[in-house]
CSV table of N, CA and C and ligand atoms in Angstrom, one decimal:
chain,number,residue,atom,x,y,z
A,10,UNK,N,78.4,77.9,63.1
A,10,UNK,CA,79.5,76.7,63.8
A,10,UNK,C,78.6,75.8,63.9
A,11,UNK,N,79.1,74.5,63.5
A,11,UNK,CA,78.4,73.1,63.8
A,11,UNK,C,78.8,72.6,65.1
A,12,UNK,N,78.4,72.0,65.9
A,12,UNK,CA,78.6,71.4,67.2
A,12,UNK,C,79.4,70.1,66.7
A,13,UNK,N,80.3,69.6,67.7
A,13,UNK,CA,80.9,68.1,67.3
A,13,UNK,C,79.8,66.8,67.1
A,14,UNK,N,78.7,67.0,67.8
A,14,UNK,CA,77.6,66.0,67.8
A,14,UNK,C,77.0,66.2,66.3
A,15,UNK,N,76.8,67.4,65.9
A,15,UNK,CA,76.5,67.5,64.4
A,15,UNK,C,77.2,67.1,63.6
A,16,UNK,N,78.4,67.3,63.6
A,16,UNK,CA,79.5,66.9,62.6
A,16,UNK,C,79.5,65.1,62.5
A,17,UNK,N,79.6,64.6,63.8
A,17,UNK,CA,79.6,63.2,64.0
A,17,UNK,C,78.3,62.8,63.1
A,18,UNK,N,77.0,63.1,63.4
A,18,UNK,CA,75.9,62.6,62.6
A,18,UNK,C,75.9,62.7,61.3
A,19,UNK,N,76.7,63.8,60.8
A,19,UNK,CA,76.5,64.1,59.4
A,19,UNK,C,77.7,63.0,58.7
A,20,UNK,N,78.8,62.9,59.5
A,20,UNK,CA,79.7,62.1,58.7
A,20,UNK,C,79.5,60.7,58.9
A,21,UNK,N,78.8,60.1,60.2
A,21,UNK,CA,78.4,58.7,60.1
A,21,UNK,C,76.8,58.8,60.6
A,22,UNK,N,76.3,59.0,59.7
A,22,UNK,CA,74.9,58.9,60.0
A,22,UNK,C,74.4,57.8,60.3
A,23,UNK,N,73.3,57.6,61.3
A,23,UNK,CA,72.6,56.5,61.9
A,23,UNK,C,71.3,56.0,61.0
A,24,UNK,N,71.4,55.0,61.2
A,24,UNK,CA,69.8,54.3,60.6
A,24,UNK,C,69.7,54.9,59.0
A,25,UNK,N,70.6,55.2,58.4
A,25,UNK,CA,70.5,55.6,57.1
A,25,UNK,C,70.0,54.4,56.0
A,26,UNK,N,69.2,54.5,55.2
A,26,UNK,CA,68.8,53.4,54.3
A,26,UNK,C,67.3,53.2,54.2
A,27,UNK,N,66.9,52.4,53.7
A,27,UNK,CA,65.5,51.9,53.4
A,27,UNK,C,65.1,50.8,54.4
A,28,UNK,N,63.8,50.6,54.4
A,28,UNK,CA,63.0,49.5,55.1
A,28,UNK,C,62.1,48.6,54.1
A,29,UNK,N,62.6,47.5,53.4
A,29,UNK,CA,61.7,46.9,52.6
A,29,UNK,C,60.3,46.7,53.3
A,30,UNK,N,59.4,46.7,52.6
A,30,UNK,CA,57.9,46.6,53.3
A,30,UNK,C,57.7,47.1,54.5
A,31,UNK,N,58.2,48.6,54.3
A,31,UNK,CA,57.9,49.6,55.4
A,31,UNK,C,56.4,49.4,55.9
A,32,UNK,N,56.1,49.8,57.1
A,32,UNK,CA,54.6,50.1,57.4
A,32,UNK,C,54.2,51.4,57.4
A,33,UNK,N,55.3,52.3,57.0
A,33,UNK,CA,55.0,53.5,56.6
A,33,UNK,C,56.3,54.5,56.2
A,34,UNK,N,55.7,55.1,55.2
A,34,UNK,CA,56.9,56.2,54.5
A,34,UNK,C,56.2,57.3,54.7
A,35,UNK,N,57.2,58.4,54.9
A,35,UNK,CA,56.8,59.9,54.8
A,35,UNK,C,58.4,60.4,54.2
A,36,UNK,N,57.6,61.4,53.3
A,36,UNK,CA,58.6,62.2,52.5
A,36,UNK,C,58.2,63.8,52.5
A,37,UNK,N,59.2,64.6,53.1
A,37,UNK,CA,59.1,66.0,53.2
A,37,UNK,C,60.1,66.7,52.5
A,38,UNK,N,59.6,67.7,51.5
A,38,UNK,CA,60.9,68.4,51.1
A,38,UNK,C,60.7,70.0,51.4
A,39,UNK,N,61.7,70.7,51.4
A,39,UNK,CA,61.6,72.1,51.5
A,39,UNK,C,61.9,73.0,50.0
A,40,UNK,N,60.8,73.5,49.7
A,40,UNK,CA,61.0,74.3,48.4
A,40,UNK,C,61.8,75.4,48.0
A,41,UNK,N,62.2,76.0,49.4
A,41,UNK,CA,63.0,76.8,49.4
A,41,UNK,C,64.5,76.4,49.2
A,42,UNK,N,64.9,75.4,49.7
A,42,UNK,CA,66.1,75.0,49.4
A,42,UNK,C,66.5,73.7,48.5
A,43,UNK,N,65.2,73.1,48.6
A,43,UNK,CA,65.3,71.9,47.6
A,43,UNK,C,65.7,70.7,48.2
A,44,UNK,N,66.1,70.5,49.5
A,44,UNK,CA,66.2,69.4,50.3
A,44,UNK,C,65.1,68.8,50.4
A,45,UNK,N,65.2,67.4,50.8
A,45,UNK,CA,64.2,66.4,51.1
A,45,UNK,C,64.7,65.1,51.8
A,46,UNK,N,63.7,64.9,52.7
A,46,UNK,CA,64.0,63.8,53.5
A,46,UNK,C,62.9,62.7,53.2
A,47,UNK,N,63.2,61.5,53.2
A,47,UNK,CA,62.3,60.4,53.3
A,47,UNK,C,62.5,59.2,54.5
A,48,UNK,N,61.6,59.1,55.2
A,48,UNK,CA,61.8,58.3,56.6
A,48,UNK,C,60.7,56.9,56.2
A,49,UNK,N,61.4,55.6,56.7
A,49,UNK,CA,60.6,54.4,56.5
A,49,UNK,C,60.6,54.1,58.0
A,50,UNK,N,59.4,53.6,58.3
A,50,UNK,CA,59.1,53.0,59.8
A,50,UNK,C,58.8,51.2,59.6
A,51,UNK,N,59.0,50.8,60.7
A,51,UNK,CA,58.6,49.3,61.0
A,51,UNK,C,58.1,49.7,62.3
A,52,UNK,N,56.8,49.4,62.3
A,52,UNK,CA,55.9,49.2,63.5
A,52,UNK,C,55.5,47.9,64.1
A,53,UNK,N,55.8,47.7,65.5
A,53,UNK,CA,55.5,46.2,66.1
A,53,UNK,C,54.7,46.7,67.5
A,54,UNK,N,53.7,46.0,67.7
A,54,UNK,CA,53.0,46.3,68.8
A,54,UNK,C,53.2,47.8,69.4
A,55,UNK,N,52.7,48.6,68.4
A,55,UNK,CA,52.5,50.2,68.6
A,55,UNK,C,53.9,50.9,68.8
A,56,UNK,N,55.0,50.2,68.6
A,56,UNK,CA,56.3,50.8,68.9
A,56,UNK,C,57.1,51.0,67.6
A,57,UNK,N,57.9,51.8,67.5
A,57,UNK,CA,58.6,52.0,66.0
A,57,UNK,C,59.9,51.0,66.5
A,58,UNK,N,59.9,49.9,65.8
A,58,UNK,CA,61.1,48.9,65.8
A,58,UNK,C,62.2,49.5,64.9
A,59,UNK,N,61.7,49.9,64.0
A,59,UNK,CA,62.7,50.2,62.9
A,59,UNK,C,62.3,51.7,62.4
A,60,UNK,N,63.6,52.7,62.3
A,60,UNK,CA,63.3,54.0,61.7
A,60,UNK,C,64.6,54.2,60.8
A,61,UNK,N,64.5,54.4,59.3
A,61,UNK,CA,65.6,54.6,58.7
A,61,UNK,C,65.1,56.0,57.8
A,62,UNK,N,66.2,56.3,57.2
A,62,UNK,CA,66.2,57.9,56.4
A,62,UNK,C,66.8,57.9,55.0
A,63,UNK,N,66.5,58.5,54.2
A,63,UNK,CA,67.3,58.8,52.9
A,63,UNK,C,67.2,60.1,53.0
A,64,UNK,N,68.4,60.7,52.5
A,64,UNK,CA,68.2,62.2,52.5
A,64,UNK,C,68.8,62.9,51.0
A,65,UNK,N,68.5,63.9,50.7
A,65,UNK,CA,69.0,64.8,49.8
A,65,UNK,C,69.0,66.3,50.3
A,66,UNK,N,70.1,66.6,51.1
A,66,UNK,CA,70.1,67.6,51.6
A,66,UNK,C,71.4,68.1,52.4
A,67,UNK,N,71.3,69.1,53.0
A,67,UNK,CA,72.4,69.8,53.7
A,67,UNK,C,72.9,69.1,54.9
A,68,UNK,N,74.1,69.2,55.3
A,68,UNK,CA,74.6,68.4,56.6
A,68,UNK,C,73.6,68.6,57.7
A,69,UNK,N,73.2,69.7,58.0
A,69,UNK,CA,72.3,69.9,59.1
A,69,UNK,C,71.0,68.9,58.9
A,70,UNK,N,70.5,68.9,57.8
A,70,UNK,CA,69.2,68.1,57.7
A,70,UNK,C,69.5,66.7,57.4
A,71,UNK,N,70.8,66.3,57.2
A,71,UNK,CA,71.0,64.7,57.6
A,71,UNK,C,71.4,64.6,59.0
A,72,UNK,N,72.3,65.2,59.4
A,72,UNK,CA,72.6,65.3,61.1
A,72,UNK,C,71.0,65.4,62.1
A,73,UNK,N,70.3,66.4,61.7
A,73,UNK,CA,69.2,66.0,62.6
A,73,UNK,C,68.2,65.1,62.1
A,74,UNK,N,68.1,64.5,61.1
A,74,UNK,CA,67.3,63.4,60.7
A,74,UNK,C,68.0,62.2,61.4
A,75,UNK,N,69.3,61.9,61.2
A,75,UNK,CA,70.1,60.9,62.1
A,75,UNK,C,69.7,60.8,63.3
A,76,UNK,N,70.0,61.8,64.1
A,76,UNK,CA,69.5,62.1,65.5
A,76,UNK,C,68.3,61.4,65.9
A,77,UNK,N,67.2,62.2,65.0
A,77,UNK,CA,65.9,62.0,65.2
A,77,UNK,C,65.8,60.5,65.2
A,78,UNK,N,66.4,59.7,64.2
A,78,UNK,CA,65.8,58.3,64.2
A,78,UNK,C,66.4,57.5,65.7
A,79,UNK,N,67.7,58.3,66.2
A,79,UNK,CA,68.0,57.7,67.3
A,79,UNK,C,67.1,57.9,68.4
A,80,UNK,N,66.5,58.9,68.6
A,80,UNK,CA,65.6,59.5,69.4
A,80,UNK,C,64.1,58.5,69.4
A,81,UNK,N,63.9,58.4,68.1
A,81,UNK,CA,62.6,57.8,67.9
A,81,UNK,C,62.5,56.1,68.2
A,82,UNK,N,63.6,55.5,67.7
A,82,UNK,CA,63.8,54.1,67.8
A,82,UNK,C,63.2,53.6,69.2
A,83,UNK,N,62.0,52.7,69.4
A,83,UNK,CA,61.7,52.0,70.3
A,83,UNK,C,60.7,52.7,70.9
A,84,UNK,N,60.4,53.9,70.3
A,84,UNK,CA,59.3,54.8,71.1
A,84,UNK,C,57.9,54.2,70.7
A,85,UNK,N,57.0,54.6,71.5
A,85,UNK,CA,55.7,54.4,71.1
A,85,UNK,C,55.3,55.2,70.0
A,86,UNK,N,54.3,55.0,69.2
A,86,UNK,CA,54.0,56.0,68.1
A,86,UNK,C,53.5,57.5,68.8
A,87,UNK,N,53.0,57.3,69.9
A,87,UNK,CA,52.5,58.5,70.5
A,87,UNK,C,53.7,59.4,71.0
A,88,UNK,N,54.7,58.6,71.6
A,88,UNK,CA,56.0,59.3,72.1
A,88,UNK,C,56.6,59.8,70.7
A,89,UNK,N,56.7,59.1,69.7
A,89,UNK,CA,57.5,59.6,68.4
A,89,UNK,C,56.7,60.6,67.8
A,90,UNK,N,55.3,60.8,67.9
A,90,UNK,CA,54.6,62.0,67.4
A,90,UNK,C,55.1,63.4,68.3
A,91,UNK,N,55.6,63.0,69.4
A,91,UNK,CA,55.6,64.4,70.4
A,91,UNK,C,57.3,64.7,70.2
A,92,UNK,N,57.9,64.1,69.6
A,92,UNK,CA,59.4,64.4,69.3
A,92,UNK,C,59.4,65.8,68.8
A,93,UNK,N,59.6,66.8,69.3
A,93,UNK,CA,59.7,68.1,68.4
A,93,UNK,C,61.1,68.4,68.1
A,94,UNK,N,60.9,69.5,67.1
A,94,UNK,CA,62.2,69.9,66.4
A,94,UNK,C,63.3,70.7,67.5
A,95,UNK,N,63.1,71.1,68.6
A,95,UNK,CA,63.6,71.4,69.6
A,95,UNK,C,64.3,70.4,70.3
A,96,UNK,N,63.7,69.0,70.4
A,96,UNK,CA,64.4,68.1,70.9
A,96,UNK,C,65.5,67.6,70.1
A,97,UNK,N,65.3,67.5,68.9
A,97,UNK,CA,66.3,67.4,67.8
A,97,UNK,C,67.4,68.3,68.0
A,98,UNK,N,67.2,69.7,68.2
A,98,UNK,CA,68.4,70.6,68.1
A,98,UNK,C,69.1,70.4,69.2
A,99,UNK,N,68.4,70.1,70.4
A,99,UNK,CA,69.1,69.9,71.8
A,99,UNK,C,70.0,68.7,71.8
A,100,UNK,N,69.4,67.5,71.1
A,100,UNK,CA,70.2,66.3,71.2
A,100,UNK,C,71.6,66.8,70.5
A,101,UNK,N,71.6,67.6,69.5
A,101,UNK,CA,72.8,68.0,68.8
A,101,UNK,C,73.6,68.9,69.2
A,102,UNK,N,73.3,69.3,70.6
A,102,UNK,CA,74.1,70.6,71.2
A,102,UNK,C,73.7,71.8,70.6
A,103,UNK,N,72.6,72.1,69.7
A,103,UNK,CA,72.3,73.2,69.2
A,103,UNK,C,72.7,73.3,67.9
A,104,UNK,N,71.9,74.3,66.9
A,104,UNK,CA,72.3,74.6,65.4
A,104,UNK,C,72.2,76.1,65.5
A,105,UNK,N,73.2,76.5,64.5
A,105,UNK,CA,73.2,77.7,63.9
A,105,UNK,C,71.7,78.1,63.6
A,106,UNK,N,71.2,79.5,63.9
A,106,UNK,CA,69.9,80.2,63.7
A,106,UNK,C,69.8,79.9,62.3
A,107,UNK,N,70.4,80.3,61.4
A,107,UNK,CA,70.1,79.9,59.9
A,107,UNK,C,69.6,78.6,59.6
A,108,UNK,N,70.0,77.6,60.4
A,108,UNK,CA,70.0,76.4,60.0
A,108,UNK,C,68.9,75.6,60.8
A,109,UNK,N,68.1,76.1,61.8
A,109,UNK,CA,67.0,75.7,62.7
A,109,UNK,C,66.0,75.2,61.9
A,110,UNK,N,65.6,75.7,60.6
A,110,UNK,CA,64.5,75.0,59.6
A,110,UNK,C,64.9,73.7,59.3
A,111,UNK,N,66.2,73.6,59.3
A,111,UNK,CA,66.5,72.0,58.6
A,111,UNK,C,66.0,71.0,59.6
A,112,UNK,N,65.8,71.3,61.0
A,112,UNK,CA,65.5,70.2,61.8
A,112,UNK,C,64.1,70.0,61.7
A,113,UNK,N,63.4,70.7,60.6
A,113,UNK,CA,61.7,70.4,60.6
A,113,UNK,C,61.4,69.3,59.7
A,114,UNK,N,62.4,69.2,58.7
A,114,UNK,CA,62.2,68.3,57.8
A,114,UNK,C,62.2,66.7,58.1
A,115,UNK,N,63.2,66.3,59.0
A,115,UNK,CA,63.1,65.0,59.7
A,115,UNK,C,61.8,64.6,60.5
A,116,UNK,N,61.6,65.5,61.5
A,116,UNK,CA,60.2,65.5,62.1
A,116,UNK,C,59.1,65.5,61.3
A,117,UNK,N,59.0,66.2,60.4
A,117,UNK,CA,57.8,66.3,59.8
A,117,UNK,C,57.7,65.0,58.8
A,118,UNK,N,58.7,64.5,58.3
A,118,UNK,CA,58.6,63.3,57.5
A,118,UNK,C,58.1,61.9,58.4
A,119,UNK,N,58.9,62.3,59.8
A,119,UNK,CA,58.5,61.2,60.6
A,119,UNK,C,57.1,61.2,60.8
A,120,UNK,N,56.5,62.0,61.2
A,120,UNK,CA,55.1,62.1,61.6
A,120,UNK,C,54.1,61.9,60.0
A,121,UNK,N,54.5,62.2,59.1
A,121,UNK,CA,53.8,61.8,57.7
A,121,UNK,C,54.0,60.2,57.8
A,122,UNK,N,54.9,59.6,58.1
A,122,UNK,CA,55.3,58.2,57.9
A,122,UNK,C,54.3,57.5,58.9
A,123,UNK,N,54.3,58.1,60.2
A,123,UNK,CA,53.4,57.5,61.0
A,123,UNK,C,51.8,57.6,60.8
A,124,UNK,N,51.7,58.9,60.1
A,124,UNK,CA,50.2,59.0,59.7
A,124,UNK,C,50.0,57.8,58.5
A,125,UNK,N,50.9,57.9,57.6
A,125,UNK,CA,50.8,56.9,56.6
A,125,UNK,C,50.4,55.5,57.2
A,126,UNK,N,51.1,55.1,58.1
A,126,UNK,CA,50.8,53.8,58.7
A,126,UNK,C,49.6,53.9,59.4
A,127,UNK,N,49.2,54.8,60.0
A,127,UNK,CA,47.7,54.8,60.9
A,127,UNK,C,46.6,54.7,59.6
A,128,UNK,N,46.9,55.3,58.6
A,128,UNK,CA,46.0,55.4,57.5
A,128,UNK,C,45.8,54.0,56.9
A,129,UNK,N,47.0,53.2,56.6
A,129,UNK,CA,47.1,51.8,56.2
A,129,UNK,C,46.1,51.2,57.3
A,130,UNK,N,46.4,51.2,58.3
A,130,UNK,CA,45.7,50.6,59.2
A,130,UNK,C,44.2,50.9,59.4
A,131,UNK,N,43.8,51.9,59.1
A,131,UNK,CA,42.6,52.5,59.2
A,131,UNK,C,41.8,51.8,57.9
A,132,UNK,N,42.4,51.8,56.8
A,132,UNK,CA,41.8,51.3,55.4
A,132,UNK,C,41.8,49.7,55.3
A,133,UNK,N,42.7,49.1,56.1
A,133,UNK,CA,42.5,47.6,56.3
A,133,UNK,C,41.3,47.1,57.3
A,134,UNK,N,40.9,48.2,57.9
A,134,UNK,CA,39.9,48.0,59.2
A,134,UNK,C,38.3,47.4,58.3
A,135,UNK,N,37.9,46.3,58.7
A,135,UNK,CA,36.6,46.0,57.9
A,135,UNK,C,35.6,45.6,59.2
A,136,UNK,N,34.4,46.4,58.6
A,136,UNK,CA,33.4,46.3,59.8
A,136,UNK,C,32.7,44.8,59.4
A,137,UNK,N,32.2,44.0,60.6
A,137,UNK,CA,31.8,42.6,60.4
A,137,UNK,C,30.5,42.7,60.2
B,365,LIG,FE1,67.3,73.2,53.5
B,365,LIG,FE2,69.0,72.6,55.4
B,365,LIG,S1,69.2,74.3,53.8
B,365,LIG,S2,66.9,71.8,54.8
């Protein structure tokens, strides 16, 4: 049984879409079920100024990623990296046991988007 919070985030996903010229993009799929999530981030002064997502997945993967974007917006990169799957589940008031794995996709995609951003910054660094 899904919670009212989950149903709300599934029917009215927050921050769905793309960020043109994103500072980082992360895409994660689950080969078992075929669902995937892509997250775009905009970073300003080490904070997530923008977090959006695209999804091809089940209601739980969409709702967990939607609430993840809400949790992540405005956080520092370090804070965003520390958002755990359990934080996402808690923010939705729980998930059926069989759907817990769905909360992994968004968090993994966000971590990958941040890693992508940090890698880009590193490759732009030039020794003088
Ligand atoms: Fe695969 Fe939900 S069933 S992410």
